[in-house]
Amino acid sequence: MGLVRKKSAAAPSGPAVPDAQAAPPVDPLAALEEADPSVRRDAAHGLGHAAPPGAVAALVRRLETEGDAGVREAILTALARIATDEAAAALLPFLDREDAALRNAALESLQQMPAGVAAPALLPLLRHADPDLRIFAVQGLGGLAHPGRADWLAAVLERDADVNVGLAAVEALAEAGSPEALSSLETLARRFPDDAFVAFAVDAARSSFNGG
Amino acid sequence: MAGERVRESEPDGLSPEDYAALCDFLRDRTGLSFTEAKRYFVDRRVAARMQAVGATGLRAYLNLLRFQASGEELQRLVNLMTVNETYFFREKYQFDCLVNSVLDELVRDKPRGARLRIWSAGCATGEEPYSIAIMLLEHWRRVDDYEIELLASDIDSAVLERAREGIYDERALQGLPAHLRAKYFKPVRGTAEAGGPRWRIAEELRDSVDFSLVNIADPQQVRGFRGIDVIFCRNLLIYFDDLGRREAAGMFHDALAPGGFVCLGHSESMSRMSSLFVPRRFPDAILYQKPTDGGTP
């Protein structure tokens, strides 16, 4: 035993070339429902790179019931790659799930879409009744390279009634280090004067803007 | 279609639109991602290939890349675009981790004689898989109790040929202790005058690494890699964009056996690519593990 001799001494084989005699190509939408998780994963990957009509709906339908972590991740990545308004909208309901891993992966998919697609989907969530969803919206918008980003976050600091949503915006602004957000930070500190953690977070953000 | 934005190239390099179209095409077909910062690097290589094939402009060249049945020109361009800077025992602490911790954990529930599969993805000219082979033979006391299959792949056909030949110069062997050089390498005659001395790795090692041409961005080409126990993919995913890295991580997850490990380059972090893996801190290094239950939600 020990190191196994390689199978052949032939030159390295080239990439697989589609064979005219091979089995007919599988319908990727149908393959999403196959029993073998690898087949479902490959189908999702393929749909991400070439999405026929109905692809987003089929991917989301599969995601609702998918029990394999690898397939689930492939579906979420495919939706990020498709990156249409429909795909972005289809991800929003998953931000409200009990399953934290699914919530986070859906948010990551939104952040990996072009900002022009993800932002219009996330912005309405800033007005959602559930503060947890508003926090997700802040985190999502905070990770986008979009010219409106600083203004959206500043508006949250100035208006959102939930201190945790405001703190999420502080964190997003501090990560980006945009000094023009300083006045909005001061506003948050004034709005929640008795909250020690707000004072601490605003101080930390202030010093990061000042190169501290 | 990216090609619809293409106009014929200007003599002083690719226009911004052409560059974007070419990058879109390369990312889609190979997973390789080139930013504006790589512009000069890409321009020069594409210009060289366009001249070599006599392409009249980028549109013609992109059509050749896209529709050539053999895929030969795309392969040539990819070979030029990928940098292969490596040497024996590079980032050796990760190989130490393999033989001091990871393999013992992997065989804990395997019977004597079971098979272990180790895959070096993006193996370039072979230093990584051959280093693994040497480490196993020299430092893993249970090497003879198991059947160990070493797989290695790269997207660049030219480097794979060199990997199979197993001939290296002084720079590639700089990290190898003298006694291991003496044990596993033989000087190649007549090379001392022609560009410095070179050594060929022992036939026993050349016969133990199975090299194959694989684009890890293409699931069809990765399908043969299943039930892998350890994947080394070091400093390869730096060529991918965020989505490409996420897809590659998913593909590794699919290729690994439950409980298998991925080893990334020292500056790479799986937690920034995918949540499918659990980071595992060993005395020598941090690796990323596929959960033993496959990560079922």
XYZ file of C-alpha atoms in Angstrom:
509
model
C 0.000 0.000 0.000
C 1.061 3.631 0.244
C 0.919 5.876 -2.811
C -1.319 4.406 -5.495
C 0.041 4.235 -9.041
C -1.889 6.588 -11.276
C -4.463 5.023 -13.549
C -2.743 5.714 -16.840
C 0.448 7.103 -18.283
C -1.483 8.868 -21.008
C -1.199 12.597 -21.475
C -3.571 14.628 -19.362
C -6.995 14.534 -20.894
C -8.536 17.715 -22.200
C -11.780 19.263 -21.139
C -14.871 17.255 -21.823
C -16.172 18.016 -25.300
C -19.878 17.502 -25.854
C -20.338 14.202 -27.646
C -22.981 14.011 -30.319
C -23.536 10.355 -29.435
C -23.915 11.090 -25.723
C -27.225 11.104 -23.932
C -29.475 14.008 -24.933
C -29.009 17.122 -22.791
C -31.115 17.122 -19.668
C -33.675 19.884 -19.146
C -32.074 21.826 -16.255
C -35.476 22.870 -14.894
C -36.492 19.221 -14.642
C -33.053 18.252 -13.300
C -33.666 20.512 -10.284
C -36.083 17.852 -9.075
C -33.773 14.833 -9.590
C -33.078 12.561 -6.610
C -29.276 12.873 -6.865
C -28.114 16.085 -5.119
C -25.128 16.391 -7.470
C -27.474 16.510 -10.457
C -29.598 19.166 -8.744
C -26.473 21.156 -7.869
C -25.165 21.058 -11.442
C -28.597 22.035 -12.754
C -28.703 25.055 -10.458
C -25.179 26.050 -11.486
C -26.145 25.768 -15.156
C -29.265 27.871 -14.676
C -27.137 30.574 -13.092
C -25.078 30.796 -16.266
C -27.922 30.402 -18.791
C -31.362 31.052 -17.372
C -34.308 30.114 -19.589
C -37.744 31.588 -18.902
C -39.076 30.202 -15.656
C -35.614 29.582 -14.183
C -36.006 31.937 -11.218
C -39.386 30.511 -10.268
C -38.074 26.948 -10.527
C -34.976 27.744 -8.457
C -37.008 29.421 -5.723
C -39.539 26.581 -5.679
C -36.672 24.108 -5.182
C -35.049 26.297 -2.530
C -38.240 26.177 -0.429
C -37.888 22.417 0.108
C -34.204 21.714 -0.576
C -32.574 19.686 2.186
C -29.019 19.469 0.824
C -26.725 22.304 1.904
C -24.627 22.160 -1.264
C -27.656 22.336 -3.562
C -29.147 25.147 -1.518
C -25.924 27.120 -1.839
C -25.805 26.440 -5.589
C -29.375 27.768 -5.966
C -28.588 30.908 -3.980
C -25.433 31.473 -6.025
C -27.353 30.921 -9.257
C -29.924 33.553 -8.267
C -27.067 35.976 -7.518
C -25.603 35.290 -10.943
C -28.947 35.674 -12.748
C -29.231 39.056 -11.006
C -32.509 40.246 -12.493
C -35.152 42.269 -10.657
C -37.161 39.057 -10.479
C -34.252 37.152 -8.896
C -33.662 39.916 -6.349
C -37.339 40.057 -5.419
C -37.461 36.273 -5.120
C -34.736 36.341 -2.470
C -36.492 38.819 -0.173
C -38.895 36.329 1.494
C -35.890 34.240 2.591
C -34.631 37.134 4.730
C -37.586 36.445 7.015
C -36.850 32.753 7.681
C -36.089 31.170 11.038
C -33.085 29.422 9.507
C -30.205 31.858 10.120
C -27.900 30.215 7.563
C -30.548 30.584 4.867
C -31.227 34.206 5.813
C -27.546 35.087 5.684
C -26.932 33.272 2.413
C -29.924 35.015 0.798
C -28.591 38.393 1.933
C -25.152 37.499 0.599
C -26.722 36.678 -2.777
C -28.398 40.078 -2.867
C -25.087 41.761 -2.015
C -23.366 39.869 -4.851
C -25.814 41.258 -7.393
C -25.082 44.545 -9.149
C -26.021 47.413 -6.839
C -28.526 48.703 -9.388
C -30.495 45.465 -9.057
C -30.122 44.781 -5.327
C -30.808 48.305 -4.043
C -34.348 48.707 -5.444
C -35.252 45.334 -3.903
C -33.816 46.178 -0.479
C -34.891 49.820 -0.128
C -38.589 49.111 0.593
C -37.505 46.896 3.491
C -36.216 50.005 5.304
C -39.880 50.789 5.956
C -40.873 47.253 7.033
C -42.623 46.897 10.379
C -40.182 44.221 11.547
C -36.936 45.810 12.820
C -34.998 42.603 12.107
C -35.844 42.951 8.418
C -34.871 46.617 8.525
C -31.519 45.562 9.985
C -31.080 43.115 7.104
C -31.916 45.863 4.640
C -29.319 48.139 6.259
C -26.687 45.398 6.169
C -27.523 44.593 2.555
C -27.516 48.203 1.387
C -24.392 48.889 3.436
C -22.477 46.304 1.419
C -23.391 47.745 -1.989
C -21.196 49.985 -4.110
C -23.958 52.477 -4.886
C -23.813 56.291 -4.893
C -27.000 56.504 -2.807
C -25.676 54.277 -0.072
C -24.483 56.959 2.377
C -27.748 58.917 2.058
C -29.891 55.833 2.719
C -27.904 54.969 5.818
C -27.941 58.584 7.038
C -31.734 58.593 6.712
C -31.922 55.471 8.877
C -29.800 57.154 11.563
C -32.028 60.184 11.548
C -35.426 58.507 11.406
C -35.553 54.843 12.438
C -37.198 54.403 15.815
C -35.335 51.205 16.686
C -31.918 51.737 18.200
C -30.581 48.427 16.830
C -31.431 49.431 13.270
C -29.570 52.689 13.867
C -26.571 50.803 15.240
C -26.523 48.571 12.154
C -26.328 51.728 10.056
C -23.465 53.049 12.240
C -21.580 49.816 11.625
C -22.159 49.992 7.868
C -21.018 53.607 7.719
C -17.960 52.938 9.868
C -16.910 50.080 7.590
C -17.096 52.383 4.585
C -15.499 55.259 6.501
C -17.482 58.049 4.852
C -16.793 61.173 6.998
C -19.845 63.006 5.631
C -21.896 60.614 7.759
C -20.495 62.170 10.958
C -23.391 64.594 11.388
C -25.902 61.752 11.080
C -23.961 59.837 13.721
C -24.228 62.812 16.055
C -27.956 62.854 15.352
C -28.249 59.219 16.465
C -26.341 59.994 19.660
C -28.747 62.862 20.380
C -31.816 60.736 19.636
C -30.775 58.023 22.101
C -28.962 60.029 24.803
C -29.416 57.432 27.552
C -28.084 54.514 25.570
C -24.468 53.866 26.576
C -23.858 51.519 23.692
C -24.947 54.148 21.148
C -22.471 56.587 22.672
C -19.747 53.950 22.478
C -20.558 52.977 18.855
C -20.737 56.581 17.707
C -17.400 57.328 19.413
C -15.809 54.336 17.740
C -17.180 55.344 14.327
C -16.091 58.957 14.880
C -12.533 57.884 15.657
C -12.434 55.565 12.629
C -13.415 58.519 10.387
C -10.689 60.597 11.992
C -8.097 57.920 11.319
C -8.089 56.683 14.919
C -24.064 38.897 -25.613
C -20.713 40.400 -24.735
C -19.700 40.369 -28.379
C -22.367 42.890 -29.290
C -20.408 45.577 -27.451
C -17.183 44.805 -29.263
C -15.703 47.101 -31.872
C -12.446 46.579 -33.664
C -9.343 47.121 -31.522
C -7.337 50.272 -31.554
C -3.617 50.010 -32.187
C -2.753 51.205 -28.678
C -4.595 48.394 -26.904
C -8.159 47.347 -26.182
C -10.841 49.997 -25.757
C -12.695 49.934 -22.415
C -15.674 48.284 -24.141
C -13.465 45.639 -25.758
C -11.690 44.957 -22.494
C -15.009 44.537 -20.674
C -16.303 42.210 -23.387
C -13.185 40.065 -23.260
C -13.247 39.899 -19.446
C -16.935 38.926 -19.474
C -16.160 36.142 -21.926
C -13.164 34.825 -19.963
C -15.060 34.925 -16.667
C -17.993 33.070 -18.162
C -15.907 30.377 -19.858
C -13.084 29.865 -17.371
C -14.031 31.518 -14.074
C -10.912 33.697 -14.333
C -11.604 37.295 -13.375
C -9.474 40.222 -14.521
C -10.078 43.704 -13.135
C -9.106 47.051 -14.617
C -5.904 46.808 -12.567
C -4.838 43.869 -14.752
C -5.444 45.822 -17.944
C -1.838 46.072 -19.102
C -1.218 42.403 -18.318
C -4.260 41.283 -20.337
C -3.714 43.736 -23.210
C -0.225 42.470 -23.934
C -1.158 38.814 -23.881
C -4.251 39.239 -26.024
C -2.317 41.368 -28.517
C 0.336 38.644 -28.769
C -2.270 35.951 -29.425
C -4.183 38.104 -31.924
C -0.980 38.655 -33.834
C -0.123 34.938 -33.682
C -3.451 33.862 -35.200
C -3.665 36.834 -37.582
C -6.922 38.173 -36.109
C -7.956 41.472 -37.713
C -9.566 42.762 -34.514
C -11.003 41.742 -31.195
C -14.393 40.812 -32.647
C -12.728 38.287 -34.965
C -10.552 36.988 -32.147
C -13.501 36.607 -29.743
C -15.381 34.710 -32.452
C -12.417 32.362 -32.781
C -12.341 31.821 -28.998
C -16.077 31.321 -28.850
C -16.662 29.037 -31.825
C -13.426 27.116 -32.453
C -14.518 23.499 -32.052
C -11.207 22.289 -30.612
C -11.007 25.053 -27.997
C -7.287 25.223 -28.798
C -6.981 29.012 -28.946
C -8.868 29.523 -25.683
C -6.474 27.052 -24.080
C -3.463 28.967 -25.451
C -4.813 32.262 -24.115
C -5.562 30.743 -20.700
C -2.039 29.332 -20.576
C -0.713 32.861 -21.075
C -3.087 34.416 -18.534
C -2.332 32.204 -15.557
C 0.809 32.798 -13.548
C 2.521 29.744 -12.159
C 4.836 30.850 -9.366
C 5.522 27.934 -7.077
C 8.272 25.838 -5.509
C 8.662 22.703 -3.395
C 7.418 22.875 0.203
C 5.865 26.314 -0.339
C 3.873 27.182 2.802
C 5.150 23.938 4.313
C 3.213 24.425 7.563
C 0.108 23.318 5.665
C 1.767 20.060 4.627
C 2.890 19.642 8.255
C -0.745 20.033 9.234
C -1.697 17.292 6.776
C 0.751 14.710 8.131
C 0.652 15.728 11.812
C -3.112 16.123 12.286
C -5.481 15.871 9.346
C -4.671 12.419 8.003
C -4.803 10.795 11.456
C -8.238 12.316 11.970
C -9.429 11.171 8.559
C -8.391 7.527 9.084
C -9.802 7.314 12.614
C -12.922 5.567 11.325
C -11.445 3.926 8.241
C -10.259 0.311 8.167
C -6.620 -0.417 7.412
C -6.195 -0.584 3.641
C -8.901 1.993 2.923
C -8.354 4.583 0.223
C -7.543 8.245 0.848
C -7.932 10.742 -1.995
C -5.984 13.996 -2.039
C -6.528 16.543 -4.818
C -4.184 19.384 -5.699
C -6.380 21.840 -7.638
C -4.425 24.393 -9.645
C -1.262 22.312 -9.371
C 0.706 24.325 -11.969
C 4.022 22.589 -12.718
C 3.530 19.911 -10.051
C 5.542 21.154 -7.080
C 2.515 21.005 -4.782
C 1.355 17.419 -5.432
C 4.937 16.144 -5.460
C 5.600 17.974 -2.174
C 2.545 16.227 -0.719
C 3.859 12.870 -1.941
C 7.264 13.474 -0.337
C 5.672 14.621 2.931
C 3.522 11.497 3.058
C 6.436 9.163 2.419
C 8.754 10.943 4.837
C 6.513 12.088 7.654
C 3.287 10.120 7.895
C 4.011 6.970 9.834
C 0.845 5.238 8.600
C 1.478 5.814 4.920
C 1.795 2.092 4.231
C -1.460 1.240 6.004
C -3.644 3.010 3.431
C -3.999 3.374 -0.324
C -3.342 7.030 -1.077
C -4.479 8.424 -4.394
C -2.934 11.744 -5.435
C -4.896 13.719 -8.018
C -3.689 16.991 -9.511
C -5.308 19.336 -12.002
C -4.803 22.650 -13.733
C -6.518 24.669 -16.453
C -3.190 25.206 -18.234
C -2.170 22.327 -20.499
C 1.408 23.545 -20.900
C 2.195 23.460 -17.174
C 0.643 20.008 -16.870
C 3.076 18.674 -19.452
C 5.923 20.108 -17.384
C 4.430 18.630 -14.222
C 4.377 15.182 -15.800
C 7.988 15.570 -16.940
C 8.961 16.495 -13.386
C 12.079 18.489 -14.268
C 12.889 21.458 -12.005
C 15.502 24.155 -11.668
C 17.359 25.352 -8.595
C 14.730 27.949 -7.686
C 11.938 25.368 -7.479
C 14.041 23.179 -5.170
C 15.255 25.975 -2.888
C 13.028 24.952 0.033
C 13.903 21.278 -0.106
C 16.387 19.870 2.442
C 19.540 18.438 0.834
C 18.869 14.864 1.956
C 15.429 14.903 0.303
C 16.856 16.338 -2.897
C 19.415 13.528 -2.933
C 16.750 10.928 -2.211
C 14.038 11.961 -4.675
C 15.810 13.858 -7.486
C 18.463 13.093 -10.078
C 20.489 15.724 -11.936
C 19.516 16.078 -15.591
C 22.603 15.724 -17.736
C 23.751 18.521 -19.978
C 21.615 21.217 -18.362
C 24.283 22.891 -16.248
C 25.539 24.823 -19.287
C 22.114 25.535 -20.722
C 20.552 27.883 -18.200
C 21.633 26.254 -14.958
C 21.398 22.808 -13.411
C 18.092 20.956 -13.367
C 16.819 17.894 -11.558
C 14.215 15.281 -12.388
C 11.932 13.915 -9.707
C 11.951 10.162 -9.106
C 9.823 7.975 -11.345
C 8.119 6.511 -8.283
C 6.653 9.954 -7.547
C 5.849 10.788 -11.174
C 3.878 7.550 -11.318
C 1.923 8.356 -8.172
C 0.347 11.666 -9.220
C -2.551 11.583 -11.678
C -2.531 14.877 -13.594
C -5.557 16.074 -15.547
C -6.629 19.176 -17.436
C -9.572 20.602 -15.509
C -11.336 23.955 -15.424
C -12.782 24.044 -11.922
C -15.410 26.554 -13.068
C -16.982 23.829 -15.228
C -18.999 21.232 -13.267
C -18.800 18.792 -16.205
C -15.025 18.696 -15.893
C -15.044 18.300 -12.110
C -17.558 15.480 -12.089
C -14.802 12.844 -11.852
C -13.617 14.247 -8.527
C -15.814 12.654 -5.875
C -15.196 11.286 -2.401
C -12.099 13.462 -1.983
C -10.620 13.581 1.527
C -8.391 16.654 1.196
C -8.335 19.386 -1.447
C -5.388 21.744 -1.723
C -6.468 24.868 -3.585
C -3.877 27.471 -2.693
C -3.621 30.854 -4.381
C -5.894 29.838 -7.241
C -9.175 31.478 -6.268
C -7.481 34.896 -6.245
C -8.123 34.823 -10.003
C -11.891 34.490 -9.435
C -14.478 37.115 -8.594
C -16.730 36.788 -5.518
C -19.409 34.770 -7.283
C -16.833 32.558 -8.965
C -15.233 31.860 -5.587
C -18.605 31.035 -4.102
C -19.291 28.625 -6.961
C -15.857 27.026 -6.614
C -16.418 26.538 -2.883
C -19.724 24.835 -3.670
C -18.009 22.579 -6.184
C -15.357 21.610 -3.609
C -18.112 20.860 -1.103
C -19.697 18.520 -3.637
C -16.388 16.818 -4.451
C -15.410 16.206 -0.821
C -16.386 13.209 1.258
C -18.256 14.160 4.449
C -15.646 15.317 6.944
C -13.156 16.118 4.173
C -10.955 19.222 4.227
C -10.063 22.155 1.995
C -6.715 23.881 2.378
C -6.554 27.430 0.950
C -3.640 29.822 0.525
C -2.485 31.693 3.611
C -4.149 34.946 2.526
C -7.459 33.323 1.563
C -10.434 32.737 3.842
C -13.291 30.365 3.143
C -15.570 32.323 5.465
C -15.467 35.178 2.931
C -16.471 32.786 0.127
C -18.995 30.334 1.507
C -20.726 29.239 4.689
C -20.695 25.554 3.722
C -17.504 24.773 5.639
C -16.452 24.779 9.267
C -13.051 26.325 10.029
C -10.793 23.903 11.923
C -7.794 25.156 13.812
C -4.944 22.634 14.046
C -1.553 23.256 15.682
C 0.078 23.914 12.304
C -2.665 25.595 10.254
C -6.354 26.384 9.767
C -8.238 24.211 7.283
C -11.907 24.162 6.289
C -13.990 21.053 6.838
C -17.128 19.792 5.151
C -19.469 18.843 8.016
C -19.677 15.102 8.578
C -23.432 15.237 7.971
C -22.785 17.085 4.703
C -24.069 20.296 6.249
C -27.734 19.369 6.042
C -29.797 22.358 7.138
